[in-house]
Amino acid sequence: MKRSKLAIAFALATLPFAAMAHKAWLQPSQTVIAGENPVVTVDAAVSNDLFYFNHVPLKLDNLSIVAPDGSKQAPSNPATGKYRSVFDVELKQTGTYRIGVINDYATASWEENGQPKRWRGTPATFAAEVPKNAKGLQVGQSVSRVETFVTNGSPNDTAIKPSGNGLEMVPVTHPNDLFAKEEAKFRLEIDGKPAAGLDVQIIRGGTRYRNAQDEIKLKTDANGEFAVTWPEPGMYWLEATSQDDKVTVPGAKQRRLGYVATLEVLPQ
């Protein structure tokens, strides 16, 4: 029994950090659909396993749904429970929808009356809510995007054009035109410029039922591009992170950038 416990402890200690970290994601009920006014349901969660909601829900405060013509659309039937949030998207237009939770937070920590204080909020409310002369004040900024794509009928590119803010993925291969054993290409950009040399991690869902994460590890080239050949059909989680000093919050010295996408790969 002791040897068994030691072996388990050693195995957990040697797992890569990404394998143990909580993962944020959106998962649509399907990504390619056709019909008159179809609807997809989207789960939103932060979990240990892909794509199983077993930790906390992903908040929908900053949910963005961009329709095929570039207009913004509100979700239907949004709700947040113990382990997940959920909402419907009515696909009234033909084309590709971009669905994402986009966060731009300021963070701060300081000491007040001998006690540590922590704060998180928007850059717009930072000045009013954080004492600028606080003892030991440390300020940071975090910009992240968690998204997925759904196409009704024929795909188009209007909704998936980059905003030019933060870390984003620009599809070279359309994100709803992915097939097992075929290569797909994407480009990562930071504030609209190619993000060279970034590490990209891709993990197929269903990690709850296998012992290995089976990560695909890639790196962007000088143009911010990377290519992946999908080993098999399924839902895939893609993540990239970076950091720089291009902050918009007074007093902040570092901006953390994160990008996550859920992509569905179909059989041949």
PDB file of C-alpha atoms in Angstrom:
ATOM      1  CA  MET A   1       0.000   0.000   0.000  1.00  0.00           C
ATOM      2  CA  LYS A   2       2.814   2.410   0.872  1.00  0.00           C
ATOM      3  CA  ARG A   3       4.567   1.738  -2.408  1.00  0.00           C
ATOM      4  CA  SER A   4       1.301   2.322  -4.280  1.00  0.00           C
ATOM      5  CA  LYS A   5       0.726   5.669  -2.565  1.00  0.00           C
ATOM      6  CA  LEU A   6       4.298   6.735  -3.209  1.00  0.00           C
ATOM      7  CA  ALA A   7       3.995   5.809  -6.871  1.00  0.00           C
ATOM      8  CA  ILE A   8       0.805   7.848  -7.225  1.00  0.00           C
ATOM      9  CA  ALA A   9       2.362  10.838  -5.457  1.00  0.00           C
ATOM     10  CA  PHE A  10       5.409  10.687  -7.709  1.00  0.00           C
ATOM     11  CA  ALA A  11       3.256  10.430 -10.823  1.00  0.00           C
ATOM     12  CA  LEU A  12       1.237  13.497  -9.805  1.00  0.00           C
ATOM     13  CA  ALA A  13       4.380  15.460  -8.990  1.00  0.00           C
ATOM     14  CA  THR A  14       5.889  14.761 -12.388  1.00  0.00           C
ATOM     15  CA  LEU A  15       2.815  15.629 -14.464  1.00  0.00           C
ATOM     16  CA  PRO A  16       3.352  18.708 -16.632  1.00  0.00           C
ATOM     17  CA  PHE A  17       1.818  21.901 -15.209  1.00  0.00           C
ATOM     18  CA  ALA A  18      -0.676  22.179 -18.077  1.00  0.00           C
ATOM     19  CA  ALA A  19      -1.990  18.725 -17.296  1.00  0.00           C
ATOM     20  CA  MET A  20      -2.879  19.749 -13.743  1.00  0.00           C
ATOM     21  CA  ALA A  21      -4.020  23.328 -14.388  1.00  0.00           C
ATOM     22  CA  HIS A  22      -7.683  24.236 -14.689  1.00  0.00           C
ATOM     23  CA  LYS A  23      -8.764  24.899 -18.238  1.00  0.00           C
ATOM     24  CA  ALA A  24     -11.380  27.420 -19.366  1.00  0.00           C
ATOM     25  CA  TRP A  25     -13.508  26.502 -22.361  1.00  0.00           C
ATOM     26  CA  LEU A  26     -16.661  26.956 -24.389  1.00  0.00           C
ATOM     27  CA  GLN A  27     -18.223  23.889 -26.013  1.00  0.00           C
ATOM     28  CA  PRO A  28     -21.053  24.236 -28.537  1.00  0.00           C
ATOM     29  CA  SER A  29     -23.488  21.372 -29.073  1.00  0.00           C
ATOM     30  CA  GLN A  30     -22.287  21.358 -32.682  1.00  0.00           C
ATOM     31  CA  THR A  31     -20.146  23.640 -34.803  1.00  0.00           C
ATOM     32  CA  VAL A  32     -21.465  22.966 -38.308  1.00  0.00           C
ATOM     33  CA  ILE A  33     -25.195  23.071 -38.909  1.00  0.00           C
ATOM     34  CA  ALA A  34     -27.678  23.936 -41.638  1.00  0.00           C
ATOM     35  CA  GLY A  35     -31.337  24.798 -41.537  1.00  0.00           C
ATOM     36  CA  GLU A  36     -33.856  27.556 -41.025  1.00  0.00           C
ATOM     37  CA  ASN A  37     -33.115  29.423 -37.784  1.00  0.00           C
ATOM     38  CA  PRO A  38     -31.273  26.549 -36.053  1.00  0.00           C
ATOM     39  CA  VAL A  39     -30.072  26.856 -32.451  1.00  0.00           C
ATOM     40  CA  VAL A  40     -26.917  25.640 -30.717  1.00  0.00           C
ATOM     41  CA  THR A  41     -26.426  25.309 -26.970  1.00  0.00           C
ATOM     42  CA  VAL A  42     -23.044  26.276 -25.522  1.00  0.00           C
ATOM     43  CA  ASP A  43     -21.551  25.039 -22.239  1.00  0.00           C
ATOM     44  CA  ALA A  44     -19.029  27.321 -20.515  1.00  0.00           C
ATOM     45  CA  ALA A  45     -16.819  26.049 -17.715  1.00  0.00           C
ATOM     46  CA  VAL A  46     -13.415  25.942 -16.045  1.00  0.00           C
ATOM     47  CA  SER A  47     -12.491  22.339 -15.340  1.00  0.00           C
ATOM     48  CA  ASN A  48      -9.792  19.798 -14.696  1.00  0.00           C
ATOM     49  CA  ASP A  49     -10.904  17.534 -17.541  1.00  0.00           C
ATOM     50  CA  LEU A  50     -11.825  18.389 -21.130  1.00  0.00           C
ATOM     51  CA  PHE A  51     -14.741  18.850 -21.677  1.00  0.00           C
ATOM     52  CA  TYR A  52     -16.346  17.924 -18.341  1.00  0.00           C
ATOM     53  CA  PHE A  53     -17.695  20.570 -15.970  1.00  0.00           C
ATOM     54  CA  ASN A  54     -16.288  19.544 -12.590  1.00  0.00           C
ATOM     55  CA  HIS A  55     -14.736  22.704 -11.089  1.00  0.00           C
ATOM     56  CA  VAL A  56     -16.435  26.109 -11.556  1.00  0.00           C
ATOM     57  CA  PRO A  57     -18.590  27.803 -14.206  1.00  0.00           C
ATOM     58  CA  LEU A  58     -17.125  30.255 -16.700  1.00  0.00           C
ATOM     59  CA  LYS A  59     -18.829  33.580 -16.028  1.00  0.00           C
ATOM     60  CA  LEU A  60     -20.811  35.107 -18.879  1.00  0.00           C
ATOM     61  CA  ASP A  61     -20.411  38.774 -17.873  1.00  0.00           C
ATOM     62  CA  ASN A  62     -18.197  39.500 -20.865  1.00  0.00           C
ATOM     63  CA  LEU A  63     -19.781  37.127 -23.372  1.00  0.00           C
ATOM     64  CA  SER A  64     -19.562  38.284 -26.986  1.00  0.00           C
ATOM     65  CA  ILE A  65     -21.458  36.750 -29.916  1.00  0.00           C
ATOM     66  CA  VAL A  66     -20.568  38.138 -33.333  1.00  0.00           C
ATOM     67  CA  ALA A  67     -22.973  37.231 -36.131  1.00  0.00           C
ATOM     68  CA  PRO A  68     -21.905  36.502 -39.733  1.00  0.00           C
ATOM     69  CA  ASP A  69     -22.574  40.123 -40.773  1.00  0.00           C
ATOM     70  CA  GLY A  70     -20.365  41.464 -37.954  1.00  0.00           C
ATOM     71  CA  SER A  71     -23.221  42.592 -35.717  1.00  0.00           C
ATOM     72  CA  LYS A  72     -23.407  41.749 -32.017  1.00  0.00           C
ATOM     73  CA  GLN A  73     -26.042  39.293 -30.858  1.00  0.00           C
ATOM     74  CA  ALA A  74     -27.429  38.546 -27.398  1.00  0.00           C
ATOM     75  CA  PRO A  75     -27.569  34.953 -26.091  1.00  0.00           C
ATOM     76  CA  SER A  76     -30.836  33.208 -25.365  1.00  0.00           C
ATOM     77  CA  ASN A  77     -31.639  31.453 -22.076  1.00  0.00           C
ATOM     78  CA  PRO A  78     -28.333  32.215 -20.279  1.00  0.00           C
ATOM     79  CA  ALA A  79     -27.893  30.574 -16.890  1.00  0.00           C
ATOM     80  CA  THR A  80     -25.056  29.849 -14.469  1.00  0.00           C
ATOM     81  CA  GLY A  81     -25.064  26.903 -12.120  1.00  0.00           C
ATOM     82  CA  LYS A  82     -22.637  25.287  -9.703  1.00  0.00           C
ATOM     83  CA  TYR A  83     -20.259  23.866 -12.292  1.00  0.00           C
ATOM     84  CA  ARG A  84     -21.106  25.444 -15.641  1.00  0.00           C
ATOM     85  CA  SER A  85     -22.792  28.286 -17.438  1.00  0.00           C
ATOM     86  CA  VAL A  86     -24.982  27.570 -20.437  1.00  0.00           C
ATOM     87  CA  PHE A  87     -26.700  29.617 -23.157  1.00  0.00           C
ATOM     88  CA  ASP A  88     -28.315  29.208 -26.551  1.00  0.00           C
ATOM     89  CA  VAL A  89     -27.336  30.944 -29.778  1.00  0.00           C
ATOM     90  CA  GLU A  90     -30.019  31.412 -32.411  1.00  0.00           C
ATOM     91  CA  LEU A  91     -28.396  31.133 -35.838  1.00  0.00           C
ATOM     92  CA  LYS A  92     -30.726  33.416 -37.767  1.00  0.00           C
ATOM     93  CA  GLN A  93     -28.079  34.319 -40.342  1.00  0.00           C
ATOM     94  CA  THR A  94     -26.167  32.096 -42.726  1.00  0.00           C
ATOM     95  CA  GLY A  95     -22.424  32.068 -42.136  1.00  0.00           C
ATOM     96  CA  THR A  96     -19.939  31.876 -39.279  1.00  0.00           C
ATOM     97  CA  TYR A  97     -20.511  33.033 -35.698  1.00  0.00           C
ATOM     98  CA  ARG A  98     -17.690  33.936 -33.304  1.00  0.00           C
ATOM     99  CA  ILE A  99     -18.636  33.186 -29.706  1.00  0.00           C
ATOM    100  CA  GLY A 100     -16.276  34.236 -26.925  1.00  0.00           C
ATOM    101  CA  VAL A 101     -15.760  35.426 -23.376  1.00  0.00           C
ATOM    102  CA  ILE A 102     -13.371  38.368 -23.555  1.00  0.00           C
ATOM    103  CA  ASN A 103     -11.862  39.646 -20.311  1.00  0.00           C
ATOM    104  CA  ASP A 104      -9.682  42.704 -19.719  1.00  0.00           C
ATOM    105  CA  TYR A 105      -8.920  42.885 -16.021  1.00  0.00           C
ATOM    106  CA  ALA A 106      -6.721  45.029 -13.853  1.00  0.00           C
ATOM    107  CA  THR A 107      -5.280  43.392 -10.738  1.00  0.00           C
ATOM    108  CA  ALA A 108      -3.789  44.937  -7.630  1.00  0.00           C
ATOM    109  CA  SER A 109      -2.361  43.888  -4.296  1.00  0.00           C
ATOM    110  CA  TRP A 110      -1.237  46.028  -1.361  1.00  0.00           C
ATOM    111  CA  GLU A 111      -0.977  46.174   2.423  1.00  0.00           C
ATOM    112  CA  GLU A 112      -3.527  47.961   4.554  1.00  0.00           C
ATOM    113  CA  ASN A 113      -3.335  48.109   8.364  1.00  0.00           C
ATOM    114  CA  GLY A 114      -0.889  45.231   8.297  1.00  0.00           C
ATOM    115  CA  GLN A 115      -3.247  43.045   6.269  1.00  0.00           C
ATOM    116  CA  PRO A 116      -2.843  41.996   2.617  1.00  0.00           C
ATOM    117  CA  LYS A 117      -5.456  43.335   0.202  1.00  0.00           C
ATOM    118  CA  ARG A 118      -6.271  42.078  -3.273  1.00  0.00           C
ATOM    119  CA  TRP A 119      -8.442  43.568  -5.996  1.00  0.00           C
ATOM    120  CA  ARG A 120      -9.581  42.669  -9.491  1.00  0.00           C
ATOM    121  CA  GLY A 121     -11.729  44.783 -11.751  1.00  0.00           C
ATOM    122  CA  THR A 122     -11.838  46.682 -15.000  1.00  0.00           C
ATOM    123  CA  PRO A 123      -9.220  49.245 -16.021  1.00  0.00           C
ATOM    124  CA  ALA A 124     -12.013  51.836 -16.051  1.00  0.00           C
ATOM    125  CA  THR A 125     -12.776  51.360 -12.334  1.00  0.00           C
ATOM    126  CA  PHE A 126      -9.182  50.913 -11.182  1.00  0.00           C
ATOM    127  CA  ALA A 127      -8.489  54.548 -10.229  1.00  0.00           C
ATOM    128  CA  ALA A 128     -11.687  54.859  -8.195  1.00  0.00           C
ATOM    129  CA  GLU A 129     -11.355  51.579  -6.301  1.00  0.00           C
ATOM    130  CA  VAL A 130      -7.624  51.169  -5.643  1.00  0.00           C
ATOM    131  CA  PRO A 131      -5.768  53.662  -3.399  1.00  0.00           C
ATOM    132  CA  LYS A 132      -2.906  54.950  -5.544  1.00  0.00           C
ATOM    133  CA  ASN A 133      -0.596  55.553  -2.569  1.00  0.00           C
ATOM    134  CA  ALA A 134      -1.235  52.179  -0.929  1.00  0.00           C
ATOM    135  CA  LYS A 135       1.702  50.512   0.785  1.00  0.00           C
ATOM    136  CA  GLY A 136       3.463  47.943  -1.391  1.00  0.00           C
ATOM    137  CA  LEU A 137       1.048  48.459  -4.284  1.00  0.00           C
ATOM    138  CA  GLN A 138       1.575  46.004  -7.152  1.00  0.00           C
ATOM    139  CA  VAL A 139      -0.507  46.458 -10.304  1.00  0.00           C
ATOM    140  CA  GLY A 140      -0.972  44.191 -13.297  1.00  0.00           C
ATOM    141  CA  GLN A 141      -3.246  43.661 -16.276  1.00  0.00           C
ATOM    142  CA  SER A 142      -4.719  40.487 -17.758  1.00  0.00           C
ATOM    143  CA  VAL A 143      -6.319  40.285 -21.211  1.00  0.00           C
ATOM    144  CA  SER A 144      -7.814  36.953 -22.279  1.00  0.00           C
ATOM    145  CA  ARG A 145     -10.125  35.469 -24.885  1.00  0.00           C
ATOM    146  CA  VAL A 146     -11.919  32.104 -24.656  1.00  0.00           C
ATOM    147  CA  GLU A 147     -13.841  31.364 -27.833  1.00  0.00           C
ATOM    148  CA  THR A 148     -15.338  28.963 -30.343  1.00  0.00           C
ATOM    149  CA  PHE A 149     -16.864  29.147 -33.810  1.00  0.00           C
ATOM    150  CA  VAL A 150     -20.152  27.902 -35.263  1.00  0.00           C
ATOM    151  CA  THR A 151     -21.248  27.965 -38.910  1.00  0.00           C
ATOM    152  CA  ASN A 152     -24.787  27.816 -40.252  1.00  0.00           C
ATOM    153  CA  GLY A 153     -24.707  26.755 -43.891  1.00  0.00           C
ATOM    154  CA  SER A 154     -21.851  28.239 -45.929  1.00  0.00           C
ATOM    155  CA  PRO A 155     -18.969  29.705 -43.883  1.00  0.00           C
ATOM    156  CA  ASN A 156     -17.742  33.293 -44.161  1.00  0.00           C
ATOM    157  CA  ASP A 157     -14.941  35.353 -42.577  1.00  0.00           C
ATOM    158  CA  THR A 158     -16.580  38.583 -41.364  1.00  0.00           C
ATOM    159  CA  ALA A 159     -17.027  37.578 -37.711  1.00  0.00           C
ATOM    160  CA  ILE A 160     -13.609  35.960 -37.390  1.00  0.00           C
ATOM    161  CA  LYS A 161     -11.591  39.017 -38.383  1.00  0.00           C
ATOM    162  CA  PRO A 162      -9.266  40.039 -35.512  1.00  0.00           C
ATOM    163  CA  SER A 163     -10.135  42.990 -33.296  1.00  0.00           C
ATOM    164  CA  GLY A 164      -6.496  44.072 -32.943  1.00  0.00           C
ATOM    165  CA  ASN A 165      -6.637  43.914 -29.154  1.00  0.00           C
ATOM    166  CA  GLY A 166      -4.694  41.340 -27.156  1.00  0.00           C
ATOM    167  CA  LEU A 167      -3.761  37.813 -28.233  1.00  0.00           C
ATOM    168  CA  GLU A 168      -5.984  36.464 -31.005  1.00  0.00           C
ATOM    169  CA  MET A 169      -6.066  33.617 -33.495  1.00  0.00           C
ATOM    170  CA  VAL A 170      -6.510  34.469 -37.158  1.00  0.00           C
ATOM    171  CA  PRO A 171      -7.614  31.382 -39.083  1.00  0.00           C
ATOM    172  CA  VAL A 172      -5.782  30.620 -42.315  1.00  0.00           C
ATOM    173  CA  THR A 173      -7.830  27.445 -42.522  1.00  0.00           C
ATOM    174  CA  HIS A 174     -11.460  28.195 -41.621  1.00  0.00           C
ATOM    175  CA  PRO A 175     -12.115  26.984 -38.032  1.00  0.00           C
ATOM    176  CA  ASN A 176     -15.245  25.087 -39.128  1.00  0.00           C
ATOM    177  CA  ASP A 177     -13.492  23.307 -41.990  1.00  0.00           C
ATOM    178  CA  LEU A 178     -11.298  20.937 -39.988  1.00  0.00           C
ATOM    179  CA  PHE A 179     -10.957  17.222 -40.751  1.00  0.00           C
ATOM    180  CA  ALA A 180      -8.985  14.345 -39.247  1.00  0.00           C
ATOM    181  CA  LYS A 181      -5.675  13.549 -40.966  1.00  0.00           C
ATOM    182  CA  GLU A 182      -5.719  16.943 -42.734  1.00  0.00           C
ATOM    183  CA  GLU A 183      -3.433  19.891 -42.005  1.00  0.00           C
ATOM    184  CA  ALA A 184      -4.862  23.176 -40.765  1.00  0.00           C
ATOM    185  CA  LYS A 185      -3.020  26.499 -40.475  1.00  0.00           C
ATOM    186  CA  PHE A 186      -3.595  29.381 -38.107  1.00  0.00           C
ATOM    187  CA  ARG A 187      -1.871  32.638 -37.198  1.00  0.00           C
ATOM    188  CA  LEU A 188      -1.553  34.215 -33.757  1.00  0.00           C
ATOM    189  CA  GLU A 189      -1.456  37.985 -33.441  1.00  0.00           C
ATOM    190  CA  ILE A 190      -0.871  40.371 -30.546  1.00  0.00           C
ATOM    191  CA  ASP A 191      -2.589  43.723 -31.027  1.00  0.00           C
ATOM    192  CA  GLY A 192      -2.911  42.980 -34.731  1.00  0.00           C
ATOM    193  CA  LYS A 193       0.735  42.043 -35.311  1.00  0.00           C
ATOM    194  CA  PRO A 194       2.190  38.534 -35.869  1.00  0.00           C
ATOM    195  CA  ALA A 195       3.130  36.813 -32.594  1.00  0.00           C
ATOM    196  CA  ALA A 196       6.345  34.937 -33.374  1.00  0.00           C
ATOM    197  CA  GLY A 197       7.832  32.250 -31.164  1.00  0.00           C
ATOM    198  CA  LEU A 198       4.748  31.543 -29.043  1.00  0.00           C
ATOM    199  CA  ASP A 199       4.163  28.063 -27.654  1.00  0.00           C
ATOM    200  CA  VAL A 200       0.839  26.534 -28.664  1.00  0.00           C
ATOM    201  CA  GLN A 201      -0.754  23.607 -26.857  1.00  0.00           C
ATOM    202  CA  ILE A 202      -3.570  21.520 -28.328  1.00  0.00           C
ATOM    203  CA  ILE A 203      -5.394  18.782 -26.399  1.00  0.00           C
ATOM    204  CA  ARG A 204      -8.200  16.541 -27.594  1.00  0.00           C
ATOM    205  CA  GLY A 205     -11.227  16.264 -25.299  1.00  0.00           C
ATOM    206  CA  GLY A 206     -12.042  13.163 -23.289  1.00  0.00           C
ATOM    207  CA  THR A 207      -9.005  13.472 -20.994  1.00  0.00           C
ATOM    208  CA  ARG A 208     -11.101  12.060 -18.152  1.00  0.00           C
ATOM    209  CA  TYR A 209     -10.964   8.659 -19.829  1.00  0.00           C
ATOM    210  CA  ARG A 210      -7.288   8.352 -20.687  1.00  0.00           C
ATOM    211  CA  ASN A 211      -4.091   8.395 -18.644  1.00  0.00           C
ATOM    212  CA  ALA A 212      -2.161  10.804 -20.881  1.00  0.00           C
ATOM    213  CA  GLN A 213      -3.048  14.320 -22.005  1.00  0.00           C
ATOM    214  CA  ASP A 214      -1.698  13.550 -25.493  1.00  0.00           C
ATOM    215  CA  GLU A 215      -0.755  17.175 -26.015  1.00  0.00           C
ATOM    216  CA  ILE A 216       0.256  18.497 -29.393  1.00  0.00           C
ATOM    217  CA  LYS A 217       2.961  21.099 -28.778  1.00  0.00           C
ATOM    218  CA  LEU A 218       3.754  23.637 -31.483  1.00  0.00           C
ATOM    219  CA  LYS A 219       5.486  27.001 -31.863  1.00  0.00           C
ATOM    220  CA  THR A 220       4.559  29.917 -34.095  1.00  0.00           C
ATOM    221  CA  ASP A 221       6.992  30.896 -36.869  1.00  0.00           C
ATOM    222  CA  ALA A 222       8.256  34.378 -37.771  1.00  0.00           C
ATOM    223  CA  ASN A 223       4.842  35.212 -39.242  1.00  0.00           C
ATOM    224  CA  GLY A 224       3.018  34.028 -36.128  1.00  0.00           C
ATOM    225  CA  GLU A 225       1.754  30.954 -37.992  1.00  0.00           C
ATOM    226  CA  PHE A 226       1.586  27.305 -37.038  1.00  0.00           C
ATOM    227  CA  ALA A 227       0.184  24.162 -38.650  1.00  0.00           C
ATOM    228  CA  VAL A 228      -1.393  21.071 -37.128  1.00  0.00           C
ATOM    229  CA  THR A 229      -2.472  17.754 -38.629  1.00  0.00           C
ATOM    230  CA  TRP A 230      -5.406  16.474 -36.584  1.00  0.00           C
ATOM    231  CA  PRO A 231      -4.805  12.865 -35.482  1.00  0.00           C
ATOM    232  CA  GLU A 232      -8.487  11.961 -35.129  1.00  0.00           C
ATOM    233  CA  PRO A 233     -11.977  13.483 -34.974  1.00  0.00           C
ATOM    234  CA  GLY A 234     -13.216  15.198 -31.845  1.00  0.00           C
ATOM    235  CA  MET A 235     -13.361  18.443 -29.911  1.00  0.00           C
ATOM    236  CA  TYR A 236      -9.946  20.043 -29.366  1.00  0.00           C
ATOM    237  CA  TRP A 237      -8.797  22.669 -26.858  1.00  0.00           C
ATOM    238  CA  LEU A 238      -6.144  25.113 -28.092  1.00  0.00           C
ATOM    239  CA  GLU A 239      -4.217  27.472 -25.825  1.00  0.00           C
ATOM    240  CA  ALA A 240      -1.467  30.067 -26.146  1.00  0.00           C
ATOM    241  CA  THR A 241      -0.165  32.647 -23.666  1.00  0.00           C
ATOM    242  CA  SER A 242       2.225  35.572 -23.674  1.00  0.00           C
ATOM    243  CA  GLN A 243       3.123  38.674 -21.714  1.00  0.00           C
ATOM    244  CA  ASP A 244       4.463  42.145 -22.451  1.00  0.00           C
ATOM    245  CA  ASP A 245       4.607  45.656 -21.012  1.00  0.00           C
ATOM    246  CA  LYS A 246       1.941  47.261 -23.230  1.00  0.00           C
ATOM    247  CA  VAL A 247      -0.400  48.040 -20.370  1.00  0.00           C
ATOM    248  CA  THR A 248      -3.342  50.429 -20.320  1.00  0.00           C
ATOM    249  CA  VAL A 249      -3.718  50.489 -16.547  1.00  0.00           C
ATOM    250  CA  PRO A 250      -1.810  53.262 -14.706  1.00  0.00           C
ATOM    251  CA  GLY A 251       0.967  51.825 -12.570  1.00  0.00           C
ATOM    252  CA  ALA A 252       0.896  48.385 -14.188  1.00  0.00           C
ATOM    253  CA  LYS A 253       4.194  47.017 -15.469  1.00  0.00           C
ATOM    254  CA  GLN A 254       3.112  43.765 -17.087  1.00  0.00           C
ATOM    255  CA  ARG A 255       0.257  42.632 -19.280  1.00  0.00           C
ATOM    256  CA  ARG A 256      -0.601  38.923 -19.303  1.00  0.00           C
ATOM    257  CA  LEU A 257      -2.222  37.643 -22.480  1.00  0.00           C
ATOM    258  CA  GLY A 258      -4.198  34.440 -22.941  1.00  0.00           C
ATOM    259  CA  TYR A 259      -6.048  32.785 -25.788  1.00  0.00           C
ATOM    260  CA  VAL A 260      -8.179  29.618 -25.809  1.00  0.00           C
ATOM    261  CA  ALA A 261     -10.273  28.136 -28.600  1.00  0.00           C
ATOM    262  CA  THR A 262     -12.464  25.046 -28.840  1.00  0.00           C
ATOM    263  CA  LEU A 263     -12.342  23.538 -32.323  1.00  0.00           C
ATOM    264  CA  GLU A 264     -14.302  20.600 -33.676  1.00  0.00           C
ATOM    265  CA  VAL A 265     -12.511  18.203 -36.017  1.00  0.00           C
ATOM    266  CA  LEU A 266     -14.785  16.064 -38.167  1.00  0.00           C
ATOM    267  CA  PRO A 267     -14.110  12.649 -39.715  1.00  0.00           C
ATOM    268  CA  GLN A 268     -13.128  12.427 -43.379  1.00  0.00           C
TER     269      GLN A 268
END
